[in-house]
GROMACS .gro file of C-alpha atoms in nm:
model
  162
    1UNK     CA    1   8.675  27.380  22.129
    2UNK     CA    2   8.834  27.034  22.149
    3UNK     CA    3   8.912  27.044  21.784
    4UNK     CA    4   9.081  27.377  21.819
    5UNK     CA    5   9.283  27.237  22.118
    6UNK     CA    6   9.390  26.943  21.900
    7UNK     CA    7   9.498  27.172  21.624
    8UNK     CA    8   9.711  27.379  21.863
    9UNK     CA    9   9.865  27.071  22.010
   10UNK     CA   10   9.923  26.925  21.659
   11UNK     CA   11  10.095  27.249  21.545
   12UNK     CA   12  10.326  27.257  21.854
   13UNK     CA   13  10.395  26.868  21.813
   14UNK     CA   14  10.503  26.940  21.454
   15UNK     CA   15  10.731  27.222  21.569
   16UNK     CA   16  10.872  27.003  21.839
   17UNK     CA   17  10.923  26.694  21.618
   18UNK     CA   18  11.099  26.905  21.363
   19UNK     CA   19  11.310  27.049  21.646
   20UNK     CA   20  11.390  26.700  21.792
   21UNK     CA   21  11.544  26.591  21.458
   22UNK     CA   22  11.841  26.823  21.524
   23UNK     CA   23  12.080  26.737  21.813
   24UNK     CA   24  12.080  26.893  22.167
   25UNK     CA   25  12.381  27.076  22.069
   26UNK     CA   26  12.177  27.270  21.816
   27UNK     CA   27  11.958  27.412  22.094
   28UNK     CA   28  12.036  27.766  22.228
   29UNK     CA   29  11.927  27.784  22.591
   30UNK     CA   30  11.906  28.099  22.809
   31UNK     CA   31  11.789  28.117  23.164
   32UNK     CA   32  11.659  28.435  23.312
   33UNK     CA   33  11.636  28.508  23.681
   34UNK     CA   34  11.273  28.637  23.653
   35UNK     CA   35  10.940  28.465  23.673
   36UNK     CA   36  10.761  28.383  23.358
   37UNK     CA   37  10.510  28.671  23.398
   38UNK     CA   38  10.791  28.918  23.354
   39UNK     CA   39  11.004  28.713  23.107
   40UNK     CA   40  10.734  28.671  22.851
   41UNK     CA   41  10.688  29.033  22.785
   42UNK     CA   42  11.068  29.082  22.780
   43UNK     CA   43  11.113  28.812  22.523
   44UNK     CA   44  10.857  28.959  22.295
   45UNK     CA   45  11.006  29.300  22.326
   46UNK     CA   46  11.351  29.174  22.242
   47UNK     CA   47  11.229  28.977  21.944
   48UNK     CA   48  11.040  29.302  21.815
   49UNK     CA   49  11.356  29.514  21.858
   50UNK     CA   50  11.544  29.265  21.642
   51UNK     CA   51  11.275  29.283  21.374
   52UNK     CA   52  11.074  28.958  21.452
   53UNK     CA   53  10.698  28.963  21.492
   54UNK     CA   54  10.539  28.713  21.737
   55UNK     CA   55  10.246  28.572  21.557
   56UNK     CA   56  10.132  28.310  21.805
   57UNK     CA   57  10.180  28.289  22.180
   58UNK     CA   58  10.062  27.952  22.316
   59UNK     CA   59  10.018  27.868  22.690
   60UNK     CA   60  10.088  27.503  22.624
   61UNK     CA   61  10.088  27.367  22.991
   62UNK     CA   62   9.753  27.524  23.085
   63UNK     CA   63   9.585  27.418  22.762
   64UNK     CA   64   9.700  27.053  22.800
   65UNK     CA   65   9.646  27.048  23.180
   66UNK     CA   66   9.284  27.160  23.108
   67UNK     CA   67   9.236  26.849  22.892
   68UNK     CA   68   9.474  26.611  23.063
   69UNK     CA   69   9.209  26.357  23.169
   70UNK     CA   70   9.044  26.358  22.820
   71UNK     CA   71   9.386  26.320  22.648
   72UNK     CA   72   9.487  26.030  22.891
   73UNK     CA   73   9.826  26.196  22.975
   74UNK     CA   74   9.972  26.024  23.280
   75UNK     CA   75  10.272  26.218  23.392
   76UNK     CA   76  10.236  26.550  23.214
   77UNK     CA   77  10.479  26.759  23.416
   78UNK     CA   78  10.748  26.554  23.599
   79UNK     CA   79  10.984  26.867  23.626
   80UNK     CA   80  10.703  27.061  23.808
   81UNK     CA   81  10.708  27.359  23.570
   82UNK     CA   82  10.462  27.623  23.676
   83UNK     CA   83  10.417  27.740  23.315
   84UNK     CA   84  10.530  27.616  22.972
   85UNK     CA   85  10.471  27.861  22.673
   86UNK     CA   86  10.558  27.852  22.298
   87UNK     CA   87  10.624  28.162  22.085
   88UNK     CA   88  10.591  28.145  21.717
   89UNK     CA   89  10.757  28.436  21.542
   90UNK     CA   90  10.882  28.535  21.199
   91UNK     CA   91  11.067  28.782  20.983
   92UNK     CA   92  10.925  28.800  20.625
   93UNK     CA   93  11.256  28.922  20.484
   94UNK     CA   94  11.449  28.616  20.621
   95UNK     CA   95  11.173  28.383  20.507
   96UNK     CA   96  11.201  28.526  20.159
   97UNK     CA   97  11.576  28.481  20.167
   98UNK     CA   98  11.531  28.126  20.267
   99UNK     CA   99  11.277  28.072  19.994
  100UNK     CA  100  11.513  28.224  19.731
  101UNK     CA  101  11.821  28.041  19.848
  102UNK     CA  102  11.654  27.700  19.873
  103UNK     CA  103  11.294  27.679  19.877
  104UNK     CA  104  11.282  27.364  20.079
  105UNK     CA  105  11.468  27.533  20.360
  106UNK     CA  106  11.185  27.782  20.404
  107UNK     CA  107  11.012  27.500  20.598
  108UNK     CA  108  11.232  27.604  20.901
  109UNK     CA  109  10.998  27.896  20.927
  110UNK     CA  110  10.797  28.003  21.114
  111UNK     CA  111  11.054  28.034  21.399
  112UNK     CA  112  10.964  27.902  21.743
  113UNK     CA  113  11.088  27.886  22.098
  114UNK     CA  114  10.969  27.726  22.417
  115UNK     CA  115  10.964  27.904  22.749
  116UNK     CA  116  10.971  27.708  23.084
  117UNK     CA  117  10.884  27.876  23.415
  118UNK     CA  118  10.970  27.756  23.753
  119UNK     CA  119  10.966  27.988  24.052
  120UNK     CA  120  11.173  28.301  23.978
  121UNK     CA  121  11.345  28.136  23.681
  122UNK     CA  122  11.248  28.128  23.314
  123UNK     CA  123  11.434  27.917  23.064
  124UNK     CA  124  11.410  27.971  22.688
  125UNK     CA  125  11.489  27.702  22.439
  126UNK     CA  126  11.542  27.802  22.082
  127UNK     CA  127  11.611  27.525  21.819
  128UNK     CA  128  11.896  27.658  21.590
  129UNK     CA  129  11.778  27.680  21.225
  130UNK     CA  130  12.149  27.619  21.091
  131UNK     CA  131  12.104  27.253  21.203
  132UNK     CA  132  11.837  27.228  20.920
  133UNK     CA  133  11.996  27.454  20.658
  134UNK     CA  134  12.356  27.329  20.683
  135UNK     CA  135  12.464  27.169  20.364
  136UNK     CA  136  12.222  27.365  20.156
  137UNK     CA  137  12.230  27.679  19.957
  138UNK     CA  138  12.042  27.842  20.248
  139UNK     CA  139  12.313  27.771  20.509
  140UNK     CA  140  12.421  28.135  20.533
  141UNK     CA  141  12.056  28.237  20.582
  142UNK     CA  142  12.003  27.983  20.862
  143UNK     CA  143  12.316  28.103  21.035
  144UNK     CA  144  12.202  28.467  20.999
  145UNK     CA  145  11.861  28.380  21.147
  146UNK     CA  146  12.023  28.208  21.446
  147UNK     CA  147  12.257  28.505  21.491
  148UNK     CA  148  11.970  28.747  21.495
  149UNK     CA  149  11.744  28.542  21.729
  150UNK     CA  150  12.029  28.472  21.969
  151UNK     CA  151  12.134  28.840  21.972
  152UNK     CA  152  11.764  28.911  22.063
  153UNK     CA  153  11.764  28.651  22.345
  154UNK     CA  154  12.102  28.782  22.488
  155UNK     CA  155  11.967  29.134  22.488
  156UNK     CA  156  11.699  29.051  22.749
  157UNK     CA  157  11.770  29.201  23.092
  158UNK     CA  158  11.917  28.933  23.311
  159UNK     CA  159  12.048  28.721  23.023
  160UNK     CA  160  12.351  28.523  23.159
  161UNK     CA  161  12.521  28.472  22.820
  162UNK     CA  162  12.567  28.848  22.705
   0.00000   0.00000   0.00000
């Protein structure tokens, strides 16, 4: 069980580290006026409507909190989020387009976003893929991916940036 937890944390860490190499300006953020329990389903529905399939949904905060003492994490949640989740999702056609345009750029897939819940607000952070594909033959595909994902997030009921 601990090995599996380390694998999940490692996968998430790789996604986050790859994301952090882009600047904060390359992060699309959307805040919804609903609790995480409602927002999570709406996000999945919006992604599905825009032809993305959620392949993994990880309850990060709960998994890490359960092992906090074993992992020796001192200040795990200074912002006092009630829930933090990650969604990993994909669209095989867009992956194929990346692979065809510049095979190295296919490393930006699978796509991911992180969801932060606090009270009756849920914030979604999506690392834009154009930040990684700019300057390559896959730049148009990266821009297309971002356009589609952001359109999906903006379509969620309550999204402020419609």
